[in-house]
Amino acid sequence: MDTQASADGLGNLIQVLKQPRVLSCAQCQKRKVKCDRCSPCSNCVKAEVLCTPSTPAPARKRRATKQDLLERVERCEALLKGYAPVVDRLQTPSSSNHVPDDPPGASFEPSSSAQELNASYITTRNDGSVRFTDSFGTVVMHEELVAIQNSIKSDDSADDGPIESTYESPYKTLPITEFETSASDTPDTQPGPVETMNLWEHFLERVNPLTKIVHVPTLEPYVMRAAVGMHLVPIEYQALLYSIYAMAVISMSEKECFDFLGHSRDTMLKHYGGSTKRALMKYNHRENYTMITLQTLILYLLTLEDRIHRHASWVTSGIVVRMAYSMGYHRDGECLGLGTFETEMRRRIWCQIIIQDAKNALLSGLSAAMLPMQWDTKPPLNINDADMSPSSDSPIVSREGPTEMAYVLVARLIYAYKIDCDNHIDTPTNEAILLGMSLTNDENTDRAVFGKFREQSEELRRALESYTAKYIGDGAGKVHVAATILKTTILEKLDDVLSPIKEQEEWGIEIFNWKDNLFKMIILSMEYQCNAHDKMAAVGFEWYMRLQFYPDMLASLTSQLYRRPVGSLSDRGWRAVERLHGHYPELFDMSQRQQLMQAQFTLKAWEARKIAVAQRGGSLETPAYIVQLGQALSEMEAQKAGKPIDWNALWTDLQPFGDGLNSFMSEEFVQMSDGPSARGHGLV
């Protein structure tokens, strides 16, 4: 009986719960008054208006049960199992699709020699942070920098107090992290109509030919609107235009910037760089991944290349790579069913991203093998901007003659070669063998590695020669001159690198081992840098060569010149140092920590050279740039506060890696004895 009553009560409760909920009428909801929920309600009767029942909200979806969730997890696991063969292939060293080969003798359980090699490449900086490199040349260069640093520190301890730089780097953290802060209320620096057109013309003439990541006919209307007022342009295009203005400033000389904009380059770069970041924040670029966002970030990071450490450039370019990867730029637009215009623009952007990342990896002492290992995005077509339009779906046919894409396509071939080498050659071992040193202790293995590198180099030579014969025109414009300069410089470098150490003309005279050969390679690199700088400056692309300057290479050269004060190679090295100081006026700016350290490197090496020549009965006339460096350091010394410089903090900012490489290098390598002070007044 009690059971029956309980059942009846439960049934009645269920019926009550099933009854539809009575809502307030529409008029009461609108007037925000309490409704008695009758039909009609008393409020509507009193107001003599039609009482209309309100529409109930749609029923919520039933929450998935635990069983439903388990079934979904099982389906996901089944899908993942289907991808297992792909993962296996990616992890198999024998794969031929963008997967690096294992070094000779490598295994999952390294031998003692492999353990020593690994230990030598994982280094600890003075601040305790760990840095990795897989470049043999970078390891050697680091030893050079550490040696001369110690020598300068020992000299300074005997002086009345070293010079201290008052400069604090604006990029102690990664520049991309500045985007993570909230947008500032600082007003953007909007150029006037005349300034806008000047900046746009500089970009078109000097920057766009070497990057080609924007479609000029599509972007130009936005430039015209921005000349009237930036508020007329969508926020994502504001970010892109500000990055274009910043790149235009990068392409100007100091005098040009004052003439056109009335301010220094540094001032305008801060203004337009800050405006770029604020526009990106307003657009919420961290969530709104678009083609415009990628174009903006590529250009913005280019403006930072000569103002931040190379390793930071590599890290930040990696962020852009992952953004593009998440947007599917590693897949060709044809595979994704995209239109012809979007497909071609994605190819151009992906090409530039890969070029920048591979270049930053190379200058950071890392291989480009860390790029996403599989992509099928095709190279950009050899066409002009006028050959494609966003409104056209017609197939785009590549041209047979010269086009605007000349430089980009030559650069793509070169960096594709670099990536392929990193993926299929044991880079550290190969670099050592090319210098004349063996890490394998096996002459046959050395010859095989050397032969493989020579084969790949010959493939690059044939590809470049074939491309330039088809697409580079002698009178086709400045960008074709730049493309020819790039091709010629790379091929000449390869010829020098591939020349065996015992076939060098200095062999047995000034070159006796791989360390001597390294000295010559550094000199050659600086000579090629200077020659290319002169040629590129003649066609308006000097800014690009400024971004290619690698200060650590100059520091390594001067440390070698300290140890080798006389000789034909030393003479060539000092001529290169003089030319570099003529090309890069920032080397005289002692407010910059790296320039301060480099100036002390240079003056110390020059004083050693003067003493060595005097001991041989000769004399040297002090070059103008040495006098200028000495004066700049004297001025800094007069301004110092009397406290010693924090060498640990200074060196931590400068060094790409840290101590801990002596296990790899021999003990006698670059042992620099105490020498005369680089700041002695006898210099001038």
XYZ file of C-alpha atoms in Angstrom:
684
model
C 0.000 0.000 0.000
C 2.811 2.356 0.983
C 4.670 1.367 -2.173
C 1.637 2.173 -4.321
C 1.249 5.585 -2.646
C 4.893 6.373 -3.184
C 4.600 5.419 -6.855
C 1.519 7.623 -7.266
C 3.276 10.546 -5.607
C 6.305 10.112 -7.840
C 4.057 9.991 -10.903
C 2.325 13.211 -9.879
C 5.711 14.885 -9.349
C 6.850 13.831 -12.794
C 3.657 15.247 -14.334
C 4.245 18.550 -12.544
C 7.836 18.691 -13.765
C 6.738 17.942 -17.314
C 4.301 20.869 -17.381
C 5.613 23.775 -19.493
C 6.958 26.713 -17.580
C 4.717 29.796 -17.712
C 6.699 32.900 -18.583
C 5.976 36.562 -18.118
C 4.160 38.119 -21.052
C 6.005 40.156 -23.614
C 4.626 43.520 -22.393
C 5.650 42.923 -18.762
C 9.114 41.840 -19.866
C 9.428 44.968 -21.974
C 8.213 47.233 -19.113
C 10.288 45.207 -16.575
C 7.398 44.760 -14.145
C 6.237 41.675 -12.281
C 3.686 39.621 -14.228
C 1.070 37.391 -12.551
C 1.476 35.048 -15.548
C -2.251 34.815 -16.205
C -3.690 35.138 -19.675
C -4.375 37.998 -19.937
C -2.335 39.286 -17.022
C -3.638 41.985 -14.686
C -1.062 44.536 -15.851
C -2.160 44.272 -19.482
C -5.863 44.401 -18.512
C -5.253 47.535 -16.477
C -3.229 49.137 -19.263
C -5.794 48.032 -21.867
C -3.154 46.501 -24.155
C -2.972 43.144 -25.866
C -1.334 40.544 -23.612
C 1.059 38.475 -25.725
C 2.736 35.376 -24.263
C 6.524 35.477 -24.574
C 8.333 32.890 -26.645
C 10.209 30.347 -24.528
C 13.922 29.919 -25.127
C 14.915 26.879 -27.195
C 15.587 23.759 -25.174
C 19.204 23.160 -24.246
C 21.042 20.269 -25.724
C 21.299 17.315 -23.429
C 24.747 17.080 -21.888
C 26.715 14.160 -23.210
C 26.843 11.204 -20.887
C 30.034 9.540 -19.756
C 29.384 6.739 -22.227
C 29.123 9.205 -25.107
C 32.417 10.777 -24.097
C 34.136 7.417 -23.864
C 32.893 6.498 -27.344
C 34.281 9.754 -28.713
C 37.654 9.119 -27.094
C 37.734 5.663 -28.667
C 36.991 7.139 -32.082
C 39.816 9.679 -31.631
C 42.228 6.922 -30.652
C 41.261 4.974 -33.738
C 41.977 8.011 -35.923
C 45.351 8.548 -34.269
C 46.302 4.934 -34.881
C 45.676 5.571 -38.554
C 48.393 8.230 -38.492
C 50.938 6.022 -36.737
C 52.711 4.945 -39.970
C 53.299 8.620 -40.841
C 54.863 9.286 -37.448
C 57.041 6.212 -37.835
C 58.256 7.460 -41.188
C 59.084 10.877 -39.752
C 61.180 9.233 -37.046
C 63.027 6.923 -39.413
C 66.496 8.253 -40.230
C 66.442 6.720 -43.696
C 63.521 8.843 -44.858
C 64.397 11.033 -47.807
C 61.719 13.695 -47.312
C 63.216 16.542 -45.261
C 64.539 14.209 -42.576
C 68.177 14.615 -41.527
C 70.497 11.658 -41.830
C 72.199 10.365 -38.712
C 75.873 11.320 -38.404
C 78.410 8.576 -39.111
C 78.519 6.226 -36.160
C 75.480 7.780 -34.476
C 73.204 5.549 -32.465
C 70.641 5.757 -29.675
C 73.384 4.705 -27.256
C 76.227 7.106 -28.142
C 79.803 5.957 -28.068
C 82.400 7.718 -25.956
C 83.443 9.897 -28.891
C 79.839 10.841 -29.532
C 79.402 11.731 -25.886
C 82.358 14.072 -26.069
C 80.978 15.657 -29.207
C 77.576 16.240 -27.622
C 79.094 17.720 -24.481
C 81.066 20.192 -26.533
C 77.989 21.572 -28.252
C 75.851 22.138 -25.169
C 77.303 25.223 -23.537
C 76.592 27.259 -20.429
C 76.656 31.031 -20.524
C 77.806 33.226 -17.664
C 74.229 33.789 -16.524
C 73.709 30.033 -16.132
C 71.485 29.585 -19.178
C 72.176 26.699 -21.554
C 72.625 27.217 -25.270
C 73.021 24.616 -28.011
C 74.777 24.774 -31.349
C 75.316 22.202 -34.056
C 77.711 24.338 -36.086
C 81.395 23.564 -35.851
C 82.287 27.054 -37.098
C 80.239 28.672 -34.346
C 81.999 26.560 -31.713
C 85.379 27.744 -32.947
C 84.238 31.346 -33.178
C 82.997 31.246 -29.627
C 86.396 30.103 -28.404
C 87.910 33.108 -30.179
C 85.549 35.529 -28.443
C 86.102 33.994 -25.001
C 89.875 34.148 -25.429
C 90.076 37.811 -26.376
C 87.506 38.712 -23.725
C 89.743 37.181 -21.074
C 92.727 39.025 -22.497
C 90.970 42.391 -22.412
C 89.720 41.753 -18.872
C 93.265 40.994 -17.720
C 94.524 44.241 -19.280
C 91.725 46.278 -17.734
C 92.588 44.986 -14.260
C 96.000 46.646 -14.608
C 94.538 49.998 -15.760
C 92.955 52.714 -13.669
C 89.501 51.392 -14.447
C 87.848 50.081 -17.571
C 85.340 51.897 -19.713
C 81.729 51.271 -18.964
C 78.909 51.526 -21.447
C 75.777 53.267 -20.239
C 73.658 51.553 -22.860
C 70.943 49.110 -21.896
C 69.661 46.883 -24.660
C 65.959 47.501 -25.432
C 65.570 43.836 -26.317
C 66.642 41.845 -23.256
C 63.583 39.692 -23.855
C 62.370 38.301 -27.136
C 60.833 41.102 -29.227
C 57.747 39.023 -29.959
C 56.891 39.040 -26.260
C 56.253 42.754 -26.512
C 53.092 41.845 -28.385
C 51.839 40.099 -25.254
C 51.508 43.355 -23.339
C 48.407 45.488 -23.458
C 48.099 48.102 -26.137
C 49.562 51.432 -25.081
C 47.584 54.661 -25.118
C 50.536 56.377 -26.784
C 49.243 58.029 -29.969
C 50.471 56.515 -33.226
C 52.859 58.503 -35.390
C 50.906 59.021 -38.594
C 52.916 60.443 -41.485
C 51.399 63.223 -43.545
C 50.393 62.774 -47.195
C 53.817 63.748 -48.544
C 55.689 61.576 -46.012
C 53.353 58.652 -46.726
C 54.088 58.752 -50.431
C 57.842 59.098 -49.819
C 57.809 56.083 -47.517
C 55.748 54.069 -49.986
C 58.115 54.917 -52.859
C 61.151 53.915 -50.819
C 59.482 50.620 -49.940
C 58.594 49.888 -53.572
C 62.043 50.751 -54.864
C 64.291 49.261 -52.190
C 62.432 46.726 -50.033
C 59.656 45.114 -52.062
C 61.955 43.788 -54.848
C 63.899 41.712 -52.279
C 60.884 40.426 -50.303
C 57.809 40.279 -52.596
C 55.313 39.355 -49.890
C 52.738 42.032 -50.708
C 50.696 42.465 -53.892
C 51.287 46.101 -54.812
C 48.144 46.706 -56.953
C 45.934 45.337 -54.148
C 47.677 47.252 -51.354
C 48.064 50.599 -53.110
C 44.449 51.777 -52.553
C 44.949 51.356 -48.795
C 48.120 53.473 -49.003
C 46.150 56.222 -50.716
C 43.494 56.144 -47.988
C 46.141 56.172 -45.259
C 47.682 59.294 -46.833
C 44.363 61.053 -46.146
C 43.920 59.524 -42.690
C 44.953 56.246 -41.089
C 41.493 55.938 -39.527
C 40.120 55.259 -43.010
C 42.057 51.976 -43.136
C 41.000 48.719 -41.367
C 43.070 48.008 -38.263
C 44.862 44.954 -39.732
C 45.962 47.058 -42.718
C 47.119 49.787 -40.352
C 49.539 47.290 -38.800
C 50.804 46.261 -42.236
C 51.270 49.862 -43.388
C 53.165 50.820 -40.232
C 55.504 47.843 -40.750
C 56.002 49.023 -44.349
C 56.841 52.522 -43.100
C 59.367 51.013 -40.674
C 60.996 48.998 -43.462
C 61.156 52.132 -45.619
C 63.039 53.861 -42.784
C 65.392 50.860 -42.536
C 66.199 51.316 -46.223
C 67.144 55.002 -45.745
C 70.453 56.480 -44.739
C 70.588 58.782 -41.721
C 70.721 61.820 -43.997
C 67.789 60.641 -46.117
C 65.693 60.091 -43.022
C 66.353 63.621 -41.777
C 65.662 65.085 -45.216
C 62.372 63.216 -45.777
C 61.005 62.821 -42.236
C 62.841 65.418 -40.141
C 64.020 62.908 -37.509
C 66.735 60.294 -37.021
C 66.343 56.700 -38.159
C 66.233 55.396 -34.599
C 63.472 57.848 -33.671
C 61.292 56.956 -36.647
C 61.893 53.232 -36.176
C 60.681 53.497 -32.587
C 57.605 55.421 -33.709
C 56.584 53.113 -36.550
C 57.618 49.958 -34.706
C 55.494 50.965 -31.726
C 52.551 51.796 -33.988
C 52.886 48.381 -35.640
C 52.707 46.600 -32.272
C 49.750 48.646 -31.070
C 47.809 47.977 -34.263
C 48.524 44.245 -33.958
C 47.294 44.254 -30.380
C 44.117 46.095 -31.326
C 43.515 43.558 -34.068
C 44.120 40.744 -31.565
C 46.672 39.089 -33.816
C 47.176 36.226 -31.354
C 43.762 34.892 -32.302
C 43.125 36.454 -35.705
C 45.655 34.644 -37.868
C 45.403 36.137 -41.352
C 47.611 36.684 -44.362
C 47.876 40.351 -43.384
C 49.126 39.345 -39.920
C 51.882 37.183 -41.397
C 52.951 39.897 -43.840
C 53.126 42.393 -40.982
C 55.171 40.125 -38.711
C 57.646 39.233 -41.474
C 58.358 42.895 -42.196
C 58.412 43.882 -38.530
C 60.930 41.165 -37.648
C 63.112 42.324 -40.545
C 63.296 45.754 -38.928
C 64.682 44.129 -35.776
C 67.420 42.040 -37.393
C 70.268 44.483 -36.778
C 68.971 45.491 -33.335
C 68.603 42.158 -31.553
C 70.794 39.126 -31.103
C 70.745 36.616 -33.953
C 69.553 33.850 -31.673
C 66.564 35.954 -30.628
C 65.829 36.536 -34.331
C 65.833 32.797 -34.902
C 63.466 32.152 -31.988
C 61.024 34.841 -33.074
C 61.067 33.770 -36.716
C 60.213 30.287 -35.444
C 57.036 31.709 -33.928
C 56.050 33.049 -37.339
C 56.821 29.648 -38.887
C 54.445 27.970 -36.430
C 51.751 30.562 -37.052
C 51.989 29.938 -40.787
C 52.034 26.210 -40.166
C 48.834 26.439 -38.126
C 47.243 28.304 -41.048
C 48.231 25.570 -43.476
C 50.819 27.560 -45.400
C 52.990 24.442 -45.543
C 50.364 22.907 -47.845
C 50.096 24.212 -51.390
C 46.924 26.140 -52.169
C 46.141 23.865 -55.091
C 45.913 20.911 -52.704
C 43.536 22.899 -50.510
C 41.321 24.009 -53.393
C 42.137 27.709 -52.986
C 41.933 30.338 -55.717
C 44.899 31.129 -57.932
C 45.614 34.533 -56.362
C 45.534 33.306 -52.762
C 47.586 30.254 -53.693
C 50.332 32.371 -55.238
C 50.420 34.839 -52.336
C 50.667 31.976 -49.840
C 53.624 30.587 -51.814
C 55.415 33.921 -51.690
C 54.838 34.347 -47.960
C 55.869 30.776 -47.112
C 58.988 31.178 -49.267
C 60.030 34.335 -47.395
C 59.294 32.756 -44.005
C 61.507 29.774 -44.823
C 64.293 32.015 -46.153
C 64.285 34.168 -43.020
C 64.176 31.215 -40.648
C 66.980 29.365 -42.447
C 69.118 32.511 -42.504
C 68.585 33.167 -38.799
C 69.372 29.536 -38.020
C 72.607 29.764 -40.007
C 73.723 32.937 -38.210
C 72.750 31.438 -34.840
C 74.983 28.425 -35.343
C 72.010 26.097 -35.790
C 70.853 23.970 -38.657
C 67.695 24.624 -40.633
C 66.612 21.029 -40.015
C 64.369 22.281 -37.198
C 61.868 23.622 -39.706
C 58.573 21.705 -40.089
C 59.814 18.578 -41.768
C 57.117 18.079 -44.375
C 55.561 20.625 -46.690
C 54.405 20.577 -50.282
C 54.046 24.311 -50.901
C 55.404 24.989 -54.369
C 57.911 27.762 -55.158
C 56.437 31.101 -56.244
C 55.848 31.523 -59.946
C 58.107 33.663 -62.094
C 55.516 36.396 -62.668
C 54.935 40.104 -62.089
C 52.320 41.505 -59.742
C 50.331 42.675 -62.751
C 49.959 39.063 -63.922
C 47.535 38.177 -61.117
C 44.453 39.690 -59.537
C 42.277 38.795 -56.516
C 39.173 38.907 -58.728
C 40.504 36.452 -61.311
C 40.300 32.667 -61.049
C 42.101 32.063 -64.337
C 45.231 29.879 -64.142
C 48.441 31.871 -63.780
C 51.174 30.914 -66.215
C 54.806 31.392 -65.241
C 56.786 33.684 -67.533
C 59.897 32.552 -69.383
C 61.788 35.854 -69.232
C 62.879 38.307 -66.532
C 60.314 39.335 -63.887
C 60.090 41.108 -60.536
C 60.655 37.802 -58.710
C 64.295 37.426 -59.769
C 65.995 37.999 -56.413
C 63.493 36.059 -54.314
C 63.686 32.985 -56.531
C 67.497 33.003 -56.541
C 67.496 33.322 -52.748
C 64.988 30.460 -52.512
C 67.289 28.168 -54.482
C 70.218 28.995 -52.207
C 68.364 28.480 -48.937
C 66.656 25.348 -50.242
C 70.179 24.036 -50.823
C 71.154 25.021 -47.274
C 68.114 23.251 -45.796
C 68.777 20.159 -47.887
C 72.397 20.049 -46.701
C 71.330 20.364 -43.075
C 68.819 17.572 -43.506
C 71.086 15.103 -45.289
C 74.629 15.902 -44.140
C 76.221 15.754 -40.706
C 76.827 19.506 -40.593
C 79.466 19.736 -37.788
C 81.544 16.901 -39.186
C 81.252 18.311 -42.688
C 82.361 21.792 -41.605
C 85.378 20.375 -39.801
C 86.404 18.266 -42.785
C 86.070 21.221 -45.161
C 88.459 23.168 -42.926
C 90.988 20.328 -43.063
C 90.213 18.694 -39.726
C 88.750 15.230 -39.204
C 86.253 14.310 -36.519
C 85.860 10.774 -37.807
C 89.532 9.656 -37.800
C 88.711 7.826 -41.014
C 90.164 9.168 -44.256
C 87.625 7.288 -46.389
C 84.721 8.736 -44.410
C 86.206 12.202 -44.745
C 86.481 11.828 -48.511
C 82.908 10.524 -48.708
C 81.544 13.475 -46.725
C 83.571 15.916 -48.793
C 82.400 14.254 -52.005
C 78.753 14.394 -50.983
C 79.022 18.086 -50.202
C 80.750 18.717 -53.527
C 77.963 16.882 -55.382
C 75.283 18.966 -53.718
C 77.255 22.131 -54.398
C 77.495 21.235 -58.067
C 73.729 20.695 -58.142
C 73.244 24.182 -56.717
C 75.645 25.635 -59.270
C 73.782 24.012 -62.159
C 70.425 25.142 -60.794
C 71.585 28.742 -60.376
C 73.240 28.865 -63.773
C 70.139 27.396 -65.426
C 67.816 29.801 -63.635
C 69.863 32.924 -64.366
C 70.172 31.969 -68.029
C 66.374 31.821 -68.309
C 65.121 34.530 -65.983
C 67.891 37.073 -65.256
C 68.304 39.932 -67.728
C 71.340 42.190 -67.894
C 69.228 45.287 -68.498
C 66.097 44.165 -66.669
C 66.495 46.441 -63.662
C 68.231 46.762 -60.302
C 66.651 43.660 -58.799
C 68.263 41.551 -61.523
C 71.639 43.111 -60.738
C 71.087 42.195 -57.078
C 70.140 38.630 -58.026
C 73.335 38.311 -60.082
C 75.423 39.665 -57.173
C 73.876 37.118 -54.815
C 74.457 34.220 -57.208
C 78.050 35.208 -57.967
C 78.936 35.724 -54.298
C 77.551 32.343 -53.247
C 79.273 30.428 -56.030
C 82.620 32.117 -55.323
C 82.272 31.248 -51.648
C 81.584 27.625 -52.531
C 84.686 27.528 -54.726
C 86.839 28.685 -51.822
C 85.218 26.326 -49.322
C 85.630 23.350 -51.645
C 89.328 24.018 -52.199
C 91.220 21.380 -50.161
C 93.503 22.780 -47.498
C 96.677 21.408 -49.103
C 95.780 23.050 -52.435
C 95.648 26.545 -50.901
C 98.388 28.838 -52.204
C 99.344 29.678 -48.626
C 99.811 25.998 -47.688
C 103.220 25.457 -46.087
C 103.775 29.226 -45.820
C 101.008 30.603 -43.604
C 98.586 27.689 -43.534
C 99.796 24.592 -41.701
C 96.619 23.236 -40.122
C 92.867 23.651 -40.007
C 93.098 26.600 -37.595
C 95.148 28.554 -40.128
C 92.659 27.610 -42.817
C 89.816 28.861 -40.613
C 91.601 32.214 -40.334
C 91.648 32.473 -44.124
C 87.981 31.462 -44.398
C 87.001 34.231 -41.969
C 88.976 36.761 -44.015
C 87.339 35.558 -47.217
C 83.917 35.850 -45.642
C 84.582 39.470 -44.634
C 85.967 40.266 -48.082
C 82.865 38.863 -49.761
C 80.727 40.845 -47.324
C 82.501 44.071 -48.254
C 82.449 43.385 -52.000
C 78.744 42.524 -51.967
C 78.036 45.594 -49.823
C 79.672 47.897 -52.384
C 77.827 46.315 -55.295
C 74.419 46.240 -53.580
C 74.819 49.851 -52.426
C 75.331 50.885 -56.054
C 71.807 49.646 -56.930
C 70.039 50.948 -53.828
C 70.059 47.855 -51.614
C 72.702 48.832 -49.072
C 70.149 48.416 -46.268
C 69.913 44.711 -47.035
C 73.640 44.224 -46.627
C 73.554 46.034 -43.283
C 71.154 43.358 -42.091
C 73.565 40.635 -43.257
C 76.453 41.955 -41.163
C 77.468 39.489 -38.444
C 79.347 41.300 -35.627
C 80.596 38.049 -34.077
C 82.482 37.322 -37.288
C 84.304 40.649 -37.034
C 85.129 39.900 -33.389
C 86.502 36.517 -34.394
C 88.595 38.098 -37.141
C 90.137 40.691 -34.814
C 90.945 38.045 -32.216
C 92.798 36.084 -34.886
C 94.591 39.245 -36.033
C 95.804 39.730 -32.466
C 97.465 36.322 -32.612
C 98.680 36.751 -36.206
C 99.919 40.375 -36.391
C 101.978 40.042 -39.582
C 101.846 38.141 -42.857
C 99.941 38.359 -46.128
C 96.760 36.967 -44.574
C 97.041 39.464 -41.743
C 97.400 42.295 -44.261
C 94.233 41.141 -46.033
C 92.429 40.849 -42.729
C 93.246 44.420 -41.705
C 92.139 45.760 -45.081
C 88.794 43.988 -44.534
C 88.492 45.466 -41.013
C 89.073 48.958 -42.415
C 86.445 48.485 -45.108
C 83.931 47.193 -42.578
C 84.383 50.292 -40.423
C 83.710 52.383 -43.504
C 80.494 50.473 -44.242
C 79.097 50.383 -40.698
C 79.358 53.735 -38.858
C 77.602 52.187 -35.847
C 80.906 50.496 -34.983
C 82.030 53.885 -33.604
C 79.039 54.205 -31.268
C 80.491 53.432 -27.854
C 77.104 53.757 -26.136
C 76.330 50.299 -27.532
C 77.781 47.467 -25.469
C 78.703 45.289 -28.407
C 80.437 48.160 -30.220
C 82.337 49.015 -27.039
C 83.660 45.471 -26.744
C 84.488 45.326 -30.466
C 86.400 48.607 -30.330
C 88.584 47.212 -27.550
C 89.106 44.045 -29.612
C 90.206 46.071 -32.617
C 92.515 48.475 -30.795
C 94.197 45.693 -28.847
C 94.879 43.762 -32.051
C 96.198 46.902 -33.793
C 98.611 47.647 -30.948
C 99.922 44.073 -31.173
C 100.418 44.566 -34.909
C 102.372 47.808 -34.395
C 104.691 46.130 -31.895
C 105.281 43.110 -34.164
C 106.096 45.322 -37.160
C 108.406 47.498 -35.047
C 110.270 44.416 -33.842
C 110.971 43.638 -37.484
C 112.348 47.128 -38.065
C 109.255 48.503 -39.768
C 106.616 51.086 -38.943
C 102.911 51.549 -39.550
C 100.826 54.622 -40.201
C 97.752 54.588 -37.987
C 94.581 54.468 -40.150
C 91.882 57.084 -39.635
C 89.366 54.566 -38.299
C 91.804 53.442 -35.569
C 92.282 57.077 -34.533
C 88.502 57.533 -34.470
C 87.991 54.416 -32.336
C 90.648 55.597 -29.872
C 89.019 59.009 -29.589
C 85.581 57.477 -29.069
C 86.899 55.258 -26.275
C 88.707 58.206 -24.670
C 85.465 60.184 -24.663
C 83.666 57.281 -23.027
C 86.442 56.998 -20.439
C 86.056 60.673 -19.581
C 82.350 60.105 -18.950
C 82.675 57.027 -16.793
C 81.488 57.151 -13.200
C 84.618 55.565 -11.749
C 83.143 52.141 -11.092
C 84.391 49.029 -12.948
C 82.322 47.602 -15.730
C 80.314 44.472 -14.996
C 82.110 42.213 -17.451
C 79.918 39.224 -16.675
C 76.750 41.158 -17.513
C 78.391 42.655 -20.595
C 79.649 39.345 -21.898
C 76.335 37.612 -21.199
C 74.625 40.130 -23.451
C 77.180 39.648 -26.196
C 78.100 36.021 -26.315
C 75.909 33.713 -28.402
C 76.951 30.724 -26.324
C 78.999 30.288 -23.188
C 81.927 28.548 -21.608
C 82.278 24.816 -21.646
C 83.778 24.151 -25.073
C 87.328 23.460 -23.953
C 86.576 19.757 -23.834
C 86.159 19.927 -27.578
C 88.998 22.251 -28.533
C 92.656 21.590 -27.847
C 94.228 23.357 -24.867
C 96.599 25.460 -26.936
C 93.805 26.850 -29.083
C 93.751 30.643 -29.060
C 95.874 31.082 -25.924
C 96.294 34.839 -25.900
C 99.052 36.105 -23.633
C 98.782 39.375 -21.779
C 99.598 42.161 -24.174
C 99.736 45.933 -24.262
C 96.598 47.840 -23.430
C 94.328 48.435 -26.404
C 93.559 51.857 -25.015
C 97.125 53.023 -24.707
C 97.679 56.568 -25.927
C 100.393 55.296 -28.244
C 97.657 54.224 -30.650
C 97.099 57.752 -31.826
